[in-house]
mmCIF file of C-alpha atoms and ligand atoms in Angstrom:
data_model
loop_
_atom_site.group_PDB
_atom_site.id
_atom_site.type_symbol
_atom_site.label_atom_id
_atom_site.label_comp_id
_atom_site.label_asym_id
_atom_site.label_seq_id
_atom_site.Cartn_x
_atom_site.Cartn_y
_atom_site.Cartn_z
ATOM 1 C CA MET A 1 8.469 16.506 0.700
ATOM 2 C CA ARG A 2 7.434 13.118 2.155
ATOM 3 C CA HIS A 3 4.948 11.419 -0.102
ATOM 4 C CA ASP A 4 2.143 11.103 2.454
ATOM 5 C CA ILE A 5 2.405 14.850 3.036
ATOM 6 C CA LEU A 6 2.541 15.469 -0.704
ATOM 7 C CA ALA A 7 -0.545 13.294 -1.237
ATOM 8 C CA ALA A 8 -2.398 15.035 1.585
ATOM 9 C CA THR A 9 -1.426 18.409 0.147
ATOM 10 C CA LEU A 10 -2.599 17.374 -3.294
ATOM 11 C CA VAL A 11 -5.899 16.140 -1.890
ATOM 12 C CA GLY A 12 -6.393 19.242 0.233
ATOM 13 C CA THR A 13 -5.539 21.445 -2.704
ATOM 14 C CA ALA A 14 -7.830 19.379 -4.919
ATOM 15 C CA MET A 15 -10.736 19.735 -2.514
ATOM 16 C CA LEU A 16 -10.282 23.479 -2.129
ATOM 17 C CA ALA A 17 -10.032 23.860 -5.882
ATOM 18 C CA ALA A 18 -13.194 21.824 -6.400
ATOM 19 C CA LEU A 19 -15.149 23.686 -3.763
ATOM 20 C CA ALA A 20 -14.011 27.029 -5.131
ATOM 21 C CA ALA A 21 -14.841 26.080 -8.689
ATOM 22 C CA GLY A 22 -18.118 24.226 -8.086
ATOM 23 C CA ALA A 23 -18.875 20.617 -7.195
ATOM 24 C CA GLU A 24 -18.388 19.137 -10.658
ATOM 25 C CA GLU A 25 -15.182 20.969 -11.617
ATOM 26 C CA PRO A 26 -12.555 18.216 -12.116
ATOM 27 C CA VAL A 27 -9.241 18.529 -10.330
ATOM 28 C CA ARG A 28 -5.906 17.630 -11.882
ATOM 29 C CA GLN A 29 -3.689 15.569 -9.625
ATOM 30 C CA GLU A 30 -0.892 13.033 -9.699
ATOM 31 C CA ALA A 31 -1.825 9.521 -10.873
ATOM 32 C CA ARG A 32 0.748 6.753 -10.803
ATOM 33 C CA TYR A 33 1.114 4.079 -13.496
ATOM 34 C CA LEU A 34 1.459 0.723 -11.758
ATOM 35 C CA TRP A 35 3.170 -1.580 -14.229
ATOM 36 C CA PRO A 36 4.924 0.310 -17.026
ATOM 37 C CA ALA A 37 6.610 -2.880 -18.313
ATOM 38 C CA ASP A 38 3.420 -4.237 -19.913
ATOM 39 C CA TYR A 39 -0.258 -3.455 -20.502
ATOM 40 C CA ASN A 40 -2.865 -4.205 -17.857
ATOM 41 C CA ALA A 41 -6.436 -3.017 -17.407
ATOM 42 C CA ASP A 42 -9.567 -3.166 -15.240
ATOM 43 C CA PRO A 43 -7.715 -2.888 -11.909
ATOM 44 C CA ALA A 44 -9.476 -4.407 -8.887
ATOM 45 C CA ALA A 45 -7.738 -3.317 -5.689
ATOM 46 C CA HIS A 46 -8.016 -4.479 -2.081
ATOM 47 C CA VAL A 47 -5.999 -4.420 1.117
ATOM 48 C CA PHE A 48 -5.275 -8.000 2.209
ATOM 49 C CA ASN A 49 -3.055 -8.647 5.254
ATOM 50 C CA GLY A 50 -2.090 -4.953 5.378
ATOM 51 C CA LYS A 51 -0.849 -4.841 1.775
ATOM 52 C CA THR A 52 -2.489 -3.560 -1.398
ATOM 53 C CA TYR A 53 -3.214 -6.205 -4.041
ATOM 54 C CA VAL A 54 -4.246 -5.261 -7.564
ATOM 55 C CA TYR A 55 -5.773 -7.779 -9.985
ATOM 56 C CA THR A 56 -5.835 -6.822 -13.654
ATOM 57 C CA SER A 57 -6.853 -8.018 -17.071
ATOM 58 C CA HIS A 58 -3.710 -8.496 -19.166
ATOM 59 C CA ASP A 59 -3.908 -6.571 -22.444
ATOM 60 C CA TRP A 60 -1.693 -7.649 -25.312
ATOM 61 C CA ALA A 61 -1.253 -6.921 -29.025
ATOM 62 C CA SER A 62 -3.670 -9.623 -30.160
ATOM 63 C CA PRO A 63 -3.962 -10.315 -33.917
ATOM 64 C CA VAL A 64 -7.752 -9.807 -33.595
ATOM 65 C CA THR A 65 -8.573 -6.644 -35.517
ATOM 66 C CA ASP A 66 -12.371 -7.042 -35.451
ATOM 67 C CA HIS A 67 -13.725 -4.350 -33.135
ATOM 68 C CA THR A 68 -17.319 -5.661 -33.256
ATOM 69 C CA ASP A 69 -18.639 -6.200 -29.756
ATOM 70 C CA GLY A 70 -15.212 -5.613 -28.241
ATOM 71 C CA ALA A 71 -13.595 -8.647 -29.939
ATOM 72 C CA HIS A 72 -10.227 -6.849 -29.867
ATOM 73 C CA TYR A 73 -10.256 -7.049 -26.049
ATOM 74 C CA ASP A 74 -8.857 -10.535 -26.472
ATOM 75 C CA MET A 75 -7.222 -11.155 -23.116
ATOM 76 C CA ARG A 76 -6.010 -14.599 -22.061
ATOM 77 C CA ASP A 77 -4.931 -14.207 -18.445
ATOM 78 C CA TYR A 78 -5.009 -12.077 -15.292
ATOM 79 C CA HIS A 79 -2.083 -10.664 -13.374
ATOM 80 C CA VAL A 80 -1.731 -9.891 -9.693
ATOM 81 C CA PHE A 81 0.444 -7.159 -8.217
ATOM 82 C CA SER A 82 1.136 -6.073 -4.672
ATOM 83 C CA ILE A 83 2.177 -2.635 -3.479
ATOM 84 C CA ASP A 84 4.141 -2.176 -0.269
ATOM 85 C CA GLY A 85 3.003 0.722 1.919
ATOM 86 C CA ASP A 86 1.642 3.832 0.249
ATOM 87 C CA PRO A 87 -0.041 2.911 -3.077
ATOM 88 C CA MET A 88 1.283 6.150 -4.610
ATOM 89 C CA THR A 89 4.947 5.438 -3.888
ATOM 90 C CA GLY A 90 5.389 1.901 -2.534
ATOM 91 C CA GLU A 91 7.314 -0.770 -4.384
ATOM 92 C CA VAL A 92 5.169 -2.720 -6.875
ATOM 93 C CA THR A 93 5.731 -6.470 -7.177
ATOM 94 C CA ASP A 94 4.384 -8.392 -10.174
ATOM 95 C CA HIS A 95 3.402 -11.830 -8.900
ATOM 96 C CA GLY A 96 2.761 -12.994 -12.447
ATOM 97 C CA VAL A 97 -0.240 -14.812 -13.849
ATOM 98 C CA ALA A 98 -3.079 -15.268 -11.374
ATOM 99 C CA LEU A 99 -5.243 -17.297 -13.745
ATOM 100 C CA SER A 100 -4.817 -18.301 -17.386
ATOM 101 C CA ILE A 101 -7.284 -19.350 -20.078
ATOM 102 C CA GLU A 102 -5.308 -22.606 -20.349
ATOM 103 C CA ASN A 103 -6.603 -23.660 -16.956
ATOM 104 C CA VAL A 104 -10.309 -22.886 -17.308
ATOM 105 C CA PRO A 105 -12.135 -25.538 -19.354
ATOM 106 C CA TRP A 106 -15.353 -23.556 -19.840
ATOM 107 C CA VAL A 107 -13.673 -20.428 -21.278
ATOM 108 C CA ALA A 108 -13.350 -20.007 -25.054
ATOM 109 C CA LYS A 109 -11.912 -16.467 -25.148
ATOM 110 C CA GLN A 110 -11.855 -12.894 -23.862
ATOM 111 C CA MET A 111 -10.978 -12.928 -20.176
ATOM 112 C CA TRP A 112 -12.447 -9.558 -19.232
ATOM 113 C CA ALA A 113 -12.565 -7.822 -15.864
ATOM 114 C CA THR A 114 -12.058 -9.548 -12.540
ATOM 115 C CA ASP A 115 -12.292 -8.989 -8.780
ATOM 116 C CA VAL A 116 -11.109 -10.840 -5.677
ATOM 117 C CA ALA A 117 -12.670 -11.267 -2.222
ATOM 118 C CA GLU A 118 -11.229 -12.833 0.926
ATOM 119 C CA LYS A 119 -13.175 -15.076 3.282
ATOM 120 C CA ASP A 120 -11.757 -17.130 6.161
ATOM 121 C CA GLY A 121 -8.212 -16.998 4.791
ATOM 122 C CA LYS A 122 -9.143 -18.067 1.258
ATOM 123 C CA TYR A 123 -9.179 -15.794 -1.797
ATOM 124 C CA TYR A 124 -11.881 -15.991 -4.450
ATOM 125 C CA LEU A 125 -11.199 -14.556 -7.891
ATOM 126 C CA TYR A 126 -14.349 -13.783 -9.896
ATOM 127 C CA PHE A 127 -13.820 -13.281 -13.613
ATOM 128 C CA SER A 128 -15.841 -12.739 -16.785
ATOM 129 C CA ALA A 129 -15.162 -14.538 -20.057
ATOM 130 C CA ARG A 130 -16.935 -15.944 -23.098
ATOM 131 C CA ASP A 131 -17.957 -19.576 -22.826
ATOM 132 C CA LEU A 132 -17.966 -22.162 -25.609
ATOM 133 C CA ASN A 133 -21.293 -20.725 -26.885
ATOM 134 C CA GLY A 134 -19.933 -17.195 -27.110
ATOM 135 C CA LEU A 135 -21.883 -16.052 -24.041
ATOM 136 C CA PHE A 136 -20.184 -14.105 -21.315
ATOM 137 C CA ARG A 137 -20.432 -15.847 -17.927
ATOM 138 C CA ILE A 138 -18.794 -15.320 -14.561
ATOM 139 C CA GLY A 139 -16.472 -17.898 -13.074
ATOM 140 C CA VAL A 140 -14.710 -18.286 -9.757
ATOM 141 C CA ALA A 141 -11.230 -19.513 -8.873
ATOM 142 C CA VAL A 142 -9.769 -20.088 -5.401
ATOM 143 C CA ALA A 143 -6.344 -19.616 -3.788
ATOM 144 C CA ASP A 144 -4.799 -19.878 -0.331
ATOM 145 C CA LYS A 145 -2.810 -16.651 -0.811
ATOM 146 C CA PRO A 146 -3.780 -13.306 -2.330
ATOM 147 C CA GLU A 147 -1.068 -13.674 -4.973
ATOM 148 C CA GLY A 148 -2.475 -17.025 -6.115
ATOM 149 C CA PRO A 149 -2.127 -19.204 -8.073
ATOM 150 C CA PHE A 150 -5.913 -19.511 -8.392
ATOM 151 C CA LYS A 151 -7.630 -22.761 -9.323
ATOM 152 C CA ALA A 152 -10.824 -22.307 -11.318
ATOM 153 C CA ASN A 153 -14.032 -24.259 -10.889
ATOM 154 C CA PRO A 154 -14.769 -26.327 -13.996
ATOM 155 C CA ASP A 155 -18.061 -24.505 -14.663
ATOM 156 C CA PRO A 156 -19.186 -20.886 -14.483
ATOM 157 C CA ILE A 157 -21.379 -19.719 -11.604
ATOM 158 C CA ARG A 158 -24.976 -20.791 -12.234
ATOM 159 C CA GLY A 159 -27.309 -17.933 -13.103
ATOM 160 C CA THR A 160 -24.561 -15.478 -14.049
ATOM 161 C CA TYR A 161 -24.229 -13.698 -17.372
ATOM 162 C CA SER A 162 -22.563 -10.634 -18.874
ATOM 163 C CA ILE A 163 -19.295 -9.179 -17.537
ATOM 164 C CA ASP A 164 -17.404 -7.190 -14.919
ATOM 165 C CA PRO A 165 -17.840 -8.956 -11.568
ATOM 166 C CA ALA A 166 -17.143 -6.928 -8.424
ATOM 167 C CA VAL A 167 -17.633 -8.135 -4.864
ATOM 168 C CA LEU A 168 -18.660 -6.018 -1.883
ATOM 169 C CA THR A 169 -17.724 -7.449 1.511
ATOM 170 C CA ASP A 170 -20.241 -6.124 4.032
ATOM 171 C CA GLY A 171 -19.705 -7.716 7.433
ATOM 172 C CA ASP A 172 -20.369 -11.428 6.947
ATOM 173 C CA ASP A 173 -22.161 -10.887 3.653
ATOM 174 C CA TYR A 174 -20.668 -10.874 0.171
ATOM 175 C CA TYR A 175 -22.493 -9.322 -2.770
ATOM 176 C CA LEU A 176 -21.585 -9.942 -6.410
ATOM 177 C CA TYR A 177 -22.266 -7.109 -8.879
ATOM 178 C CA PHE A 178 -21.944 -7.559 -12.625
ATOM 179 C CA GLY A 179 -23.217 -6.421 -16.018
ATOM 180 C CA GLY A 180 -22.021 -4.511 -19.049
ATOM 181 C CA LEU A 181 -23.757 -3.359 -22.226
ATOM 182 C CA ASN A 182 -23.105 -3.988 -25.934
ATOM 183 C CA GLY A 183 -20.118 -6.378 -26.154
ATOM 184 C CA GLY A 184 -20.819 -7.234 -22.517
ATOM 185 C CA GLN A 185 -24.258 -8.615 -23.560
ATOM 186 C CA ASN A 186 -26.303 -7.232 -20.648
ATOM 187 C CA GLN A 187 -28.955 -6.050 -23.137
ATOM 188 C CA ARG A 188 -29.733 -9.689 -23.932
ATOM 189 C CA TYR A 189 -31.172 -10.159 -20.426
ATOM 190 C CA ASP A 190 -34.012 -8.122 -19.059
ATOM 191 C CA ASP A 191 -34.562 -7.573 -15.350
ATOM 192 C CA ASP A 192 -35.895 -11.177 -15.253
ATOM 193 C CA ASN A 193 -32.412 -12.620 -16.057
ATOM 194 C CA ILE A 194 -33.756 -14.592 -19.029
ATOM 195 C CA LEU A 195 -31.576 -14.816 -22.154
ATOM 196 C CA ARG A 196 -33.180 -13.361 -25.281
ATOM 197 C CA GLU A 197 -32.116 -14.878 -28.582
ATOM 198 C CA CYS A 198 -32.281 -11.492 -30.248
ATOM 199 C CA ALA A 199 -32.266 -8.306 -28.213
ATOM 200 C CA PRO A 200 -31.967 -4.811 -29.668
ATOM 201 C CA ARG A 201 -29.565 -2.409 -28.061
ATOM 202 C CA PRO A 202 -31.361 0.328 -26.123
ATOM 203 C CA VAL A 203 -32.062 3.596 -27.930
ATOM 204 C CA ASN A 204 -32.284 7.101 -26.537
ATOM 205 C CA GLY A 205 -35.251 7.531 -24.226
ATOM 206 C CA ASP A 206 -35.417 3.841 -23.226
ATOM 207 C CA THR A 207 -34.986 3.074 -19.560
ATOM 208 C CA ALA A 208 -31.241 2.585 -19.089
ATOM 209 C CA PHE A 209 -29.889 -0.766 -17.946
ATOM 210 C CA CYS A 210 -28.523 -1.157 -14.436
ATOM 211 C CA PRO A 211 -25.925 -3.545 -13.053
ATOM 212 C CA ARG A 212 -27.056 -6.752 -11.365
ATOM 213 C CA VAL A 213 -26.497 -7.697 -7.737
ATOM 214 C CA ALA A 214 -26.899 -10.986 -5.880
ATOM 215 C CA LYS A 215 -25.662 -12.255 -2.528
ATOM 216 C CA LEU A 216 -23.092 -15.074 -2.723
ATOM 217 C CA THR A 217 -23.568 -18.415 -0.991
ATOM 218 C CA PRO A 218 -21.556 -18.946 2.237
ATOM 219 C CA ASP A 219 -19.015 -21.076 0.323
ATOM 220 C CA MET A 220 -18.572 -18.150 -2.167
ATOM 221 C CA MET A 221 -19.097 -20.497 -5.121
ATOM 222 C CA GLN A 222 -22.655 -19.718 -6.279
ATOM 223 C CA LEU A 223 -25.349 -17.079 -6.160
ATOM 224 C CA ALA A 224 -27.566 -17.381 -3.100
ATOM 225 C CA GLU A 225 -30.452 -15.689 -4.913
ATOM 226 C CA ALA A 226 -31.536 -14.560 -8.358
ATOM 227 C CA PRO A 227 -29.715 -11.438 -9.539
ATOM 228 C CA ARG A 228 -31.742 -8.241 -9.327
ATOM 229 C CA PRO A 229 -31.128 -4.854 -10.947
ATOM 230 C CA ALA A 230 -29.246 -2.410 -8.726
ATOM 231 C CA LEU A 231 -31.365 0.566 -9.726
ATOM 232 C CA ILE A 232 -29.744 3.928 -10.445
ATOM 233 C CA LEU A 233 -32.207 6.783 -9.981
ATOM 234 C CA ASP A 234 -32.128 10.517 -10.503
ATOM 235 C CA LYS A 235 -32.863 12.881 -7.602
ATOM 236 C CA ASP A 236 -36.592 12.653 -8.392
ATOM 237 C CA GLY A 237 -36.554 8.875 -8.035
ATOM 238 C CA ASN A 238 -36.770 8.075 -11.746
ATOM 239 C CA ARG A 239 -34.499 5.565 -13.483
ATOM 240 C CA LEU A 240 -31.845 7.177 -15.670
ATOM 241 C CA LEU A 241 -32.586 6.976 -19.379
ATOM 242 C CA GLU A 242 -30.543 5.775 -22.321
ATOM 243 C CA GLY A 243 -29.012 8.906 -23.855
ATOM 244 C CA ASP A 244 -28.156 10.384 -20.469
ATOM 245 C CA PRO A 245 -24.338 10.701 -20.475
ATOM 246 C CA HIS A 246 -24.370 9.563 -16.834
ATOM 247 C CA ARG A 247 -26.278 6.323 -17.320
ATOM 248 C CA TYR A 248 -24.737 2.946 -16.458
ATOM 249 C CA PHE A 249 -22.706 1.070 -19.073
ATOM 250 C CA GLU A 250 -20.275 -1.316 -17.306
ATOM 251 C CA ALA A 251 -17.696 -1.694 -14.510
ATOM 252 C CA PRO A 252 -19.766 -1.729 -11.296
ATOM 253 C CA TRP A 253 -17.830 -1.300 -8.046
ATOM 254 C CA VAL A 254 -19.377 -0.716 -4.633
ATOM 255 C CA HIS A 255 -17.545 0.702 -1.626
ATOM 256 C CA LYS A 256 -18.947 1.615 1.744
ATOM 257 C CA TYR A 257 -18.245 5.070 3.148
ATOM 258 C CA GLY A 258 -19.766 5.720 6.553
ATOM 259 C CA ASP A 259 -23.109 3.950 6.448
ATOM 260 C CA LYS A 260 -23.679 4.647 2.738
ATOM 261 C CA TYR A 261 -23.080 2.381 -0.236
ATOM 262 C CA TYR A 262 -21.398 4.012 -3.223
ATOM 263 C CA LEU A 263 -21.934 2.384 -6.610
ATOM 264 C CA THR A 264 -19.360 3.612 -9.117
ATOM 265 C CA TYR A 265 -19.496 2.675 -12.795
ATOM 266 C CA SER A 266 -18.368 3.497 -16.317
ATOM 267 C CA THR A 267 -20.735 5.268 -18.721
ATOM 268 C CA GLY A 268 -19.194 3.746 -21.879
ATOM 269 C CA GLY A 269 -19.460 6.127 -24.832
ATOM 270 C CA SER A 270 -19.493 9.274 -22.691
ATOM 271 C CA HIS A 271 -16.300 7.938 -21.070
ATOM 272 C CA LEU A 272 -17.030 8.928 -17.463
ATOM 273 C CA ILE A 273 -16.753 7.173 -14.136
ATOM 274 C CA CYS A 274 -19.821 8.194 -12.106
ATOM 275 C CA TYR A 275 -21.181 7.426 -8.665
ATOM 276 C CA ALA A 276 -24.573 6.875 -7.096
ATOM 277 C CA VAL A 277 -25.326 6.498 -3.369
ATOM 278 C CA GLY A 278 -27.701 4.167 -1.530
ATOM 279 C CA ASP A 279 -28.637 2.855 1.910
ATOM 280 C CA SER A 280 -28.437 -0.842 1.008
ATOM 281 C CA PRO A 281 -26.070 -3.032 -1.048
ATOM 282 C CA TYR A 282 -29.059 -3.737 -3.302
ATOM 283 C CA GLY A 283 -29.773 -0.053 -3.903
ATOM 284 C CA PRO A 284 -31.586 1.863 -5.130
ATOM 285 C CA PHE A 285 -28.690 4.231 -5.708
ATOM 286 C CA THR A 286 -29.253 7.922 -6.319
ATOM 287 C CA TYR A 287 -27.004 9.523 -8.912
ATOM 288 C CA GLY A 288 -24.337 11.649 -7.215
ATOM 289 C CA GLY A 289 -21.879 12.946 -9.797
ATOM 290 C CA GLU A 290 -18.702 12.244 -11.752
ATOM 291 C CA VAL A 291 -15.666 10.585 -10.176
ATOM 292 C CA LEU A 292 -13.399 10.736 -13.230
ATOM 293 C CA THR A 293 -13.649 12.668 -16.490
ATOM 294 C CA PRO A 294 -12.569 11.002 -19.786
ATOM 295 C CA VAL A 295 -9.172 9.381 -20.047
ATOM 296 C CA VAL A 296 -7.126 8.735 -23.184
ATOM 297 C CA GLY A 297 -8.677 5.628 -24.778
ATOM 298 C CA TRP A 298 -12.248 4.327 -25.090
ATOM 299 C CA THR A 299 -12.764 2.390 -21.861
ATOM 300 C CA THR A 300 -11.909 3.026 -18.328
ATOM 301 C CA HIS A 301 -12.708 0.851 -15.331
ATOM 302 C CA GLN A 302 -12.284 1.697 -11.675
ATOM 303 C CA ALA A 303 -11.773 0.309 -8.186
ATOM 304 C CA ILE A 304 -11.952 2.290 -4.955
ATOM 305 C CA MET A 305 -10.335 1.262 -1.676
ATOM 306 C CA GLU A 306 -9.126 2.764 1.605
ATOM 307 C CA LYS A 307 -5.692 2.244 3.084
ATOM 308 C CA ASP A 308 -4.398 3.850 6.284
ATOM 309 C CA GLY A 309 -7.204 6.423 6.274
ATOM 310 C CA GLN A 310 -6.693 7.531 2.663
ATOM 311 C CA TRP A 311 -9.046 6.553 -0.166
ATOM 312 C CA TYR A 312 -7.703 5.683 -3.612
ATOM 313 C CA LEU A 313 -9.121 5.450 -7.116
ATOM 314 C CA PHE A 314 -7.595 2.835 -9.414
ATOM 315 C CA PHE A 315 -8.393 3.145 -13.124
ATOM 316 C CA HIS A 316 -6.825 2.616 -16.521
ATOM 317 C CA ASP A 317 -6.125 4.657 -19.630
ATOM 318 C CA SER A 318 -4.465 4.149 -23.014
ATOM 319 C CA ALA A 319 -2.021 7.052 -22.870
ATOM 320 C CA PRO A 320 1.163 4.917 -22.694
ATOM 321 C CA SER A 321 0.157 2.995 -25.862
ATOM 322 C CA GLY A 322 -0.533 6.228 -27.701
ATOM 323 C CA GLY A 323 -4.303 5.798 -27.435
ATOM 324 C CA VAL A 324 -4.700 2.178 -28.635
ATOM 325 C CA SER A 325 -7.995 1.315 -26.980
ATOM 326 C CA SER A 326 -7.161 -2.331 -26.271
ATOM 327 C CA LEU A 327 -3.673 -1.616 -24.865
ATOM 328 C CA ARG A 328 -4.327 -0.022 -21.486
ATOM 329 C CA SER A 329 -2.339 0.756 -18.351
ATOM 330 C CA SER A 330 -3.584 0.846 -14.764
ATOM 331 C CA ARG A 331 -3.058 3.828 -12.465
ATOM 332 C CA VAL A 332 -3.786 4.949 -8.935
ATOM 333 C CA THR A 333 -4.588 8.374 -7.538
ATOM 334 C CA PRO A 334 -5.999 9.661 -4.207
ATOM 335 C CA LEU A 335 -9.777 10.026 -3.965
ATOM 336 C CA THR A 336 -11.606 12.483 -1.719
ATOM 337 C CA HIS A 337 -15.055 12.318 -0.150
ATOM 338 C CA ARG A 338 -16.199 15.768 0.957
ATOM 339 C CA PRO A 339 -17.730 16.181 4.426
ATOM 340 C CA ASP A 340 -21.201 16.057 2.809
ATOM 341 C CA GLY A 341 -20.367 12.658 1.280
ATOM 342 C CA SER A 342 -19.969 13.876 -2.293
ATOM 343 C CA ILE A 343 -16.871 12.820 -4.236
ATOM 344 C CA VAL A 344 -14.373 15.285 -5.690
ATOM 345 C CA THR A 345 -14.256 14.816 -9.480
ATOM 346 C CA ILE A 346 -10.804 13.971 -10.852
ATOM 347 C CA ASP A 347 -9.595 15.053 -14.280
ATOM 348 C CA GLY A 348 -8.939 11.912 -16.354
ATOM 349 C CA GLY A 349 -6.452 13.753 -18.541
ATOM 350 C CA LYS A 350 -8.045 13.513 -21.982
ATOM 351 C CA GLY A 351 -8.774 17.221 -22.201
ATOM 352 C CA LYS A 352 -11.614 18.737 -24.202
HETATM 353 O O1 LIG B 401 -11.294 -5.124 -20.415
HETATM 354 C C1 LIG B 401 -12.411 -5.564 -21.158
HETATM 355 C C2 LIG B 401 -13.590 -4.738 -20.823
HETATM 356 O O2 LIG B 401 -13.329 -3.375 -21.129
HETATM 357 C C3 LIG B 401 -13.974 -4.723 -19.373
HETATM 358 O O3 LIG B 401 -14.621 -5.881 -18.950
HETATM 359 C C4 LIG B 401 -14.764 -3.484 -19.327
HETATM 360 O O4 LIG B 401 -15.051 -3.014 -18.057
HETATM 361 C C5 LIG B 401 -13.872 -2.553 -20.127
HETATM 362 O O5 LIG B 401 -12.820 -2.059 -19.351
#
């Protein structure tokens, strides 16, 4: 069977199965590993010039064994891949290192998740890493081609903190989302963006943290405004609470479907990818459901993109490394929006 027909059949079958079983019943479907030769995580995927490009953190067997605050996620560079044609079957090319710690003077360690946006034929790679003070900041690097190489600015973007940048391109406007809890340090900044010297982690019943959003300046190099919380609300309009397995933890990603903005994110310890829907890039976003149930490994981190009329979910798991949480592998699988705008939940493969 041709792959596009196979994918369509899988999606159609998945949708029917989900509808028959109830909206939140996860469907099992094919998911392709993108780069079996090595470990790579936090995939950020976009179509540039008709081709799919995937930017990943590059996991490796670091000697760091301290798991406090995610120290074992000790990455030192990013890779860029392209996929010809159908992301589920097309040939994957590894274009090598997109950006290395050696070339970014402000970075001390831990190059965590990244994303890339295109504007006027230039490509801007946003990345999170710890600075010389141990604080996570977000930097930007520029290239003339999607495959790089990217040249980093000597300083991080002013006013940024925490981790996991993701950029939404909305017409002529570009919005930067970021923020992750615990090792990602978001709890050290309240909604006023001010760094606290000592900030307790939230406990059950506290108002849950939300990712941050700010418009980028026209040159893509700085924030055009102070970051604000992209609120995630329940159906009654209340902020989700710490202790809710669907509350925000890290990995924001926003895609536009029709005239709605879909914020997807990881829930951390409950190991879900969830979505929330809003009418503006700033939110508020109303909780919608689960996109992906737990994968093998502790983290997962997603990107969602459309190519040739089909939507795709990119994510990672630790199955190929036998469950080592800091040795992850990126995958892609079709994603389905139902006619009512809800998303069909995909089985992440961990089982009960
Ligand atoms: O890869 C390091 C961190 O783990 C990312 O920044 C998070 O999203 C999680 O995937």
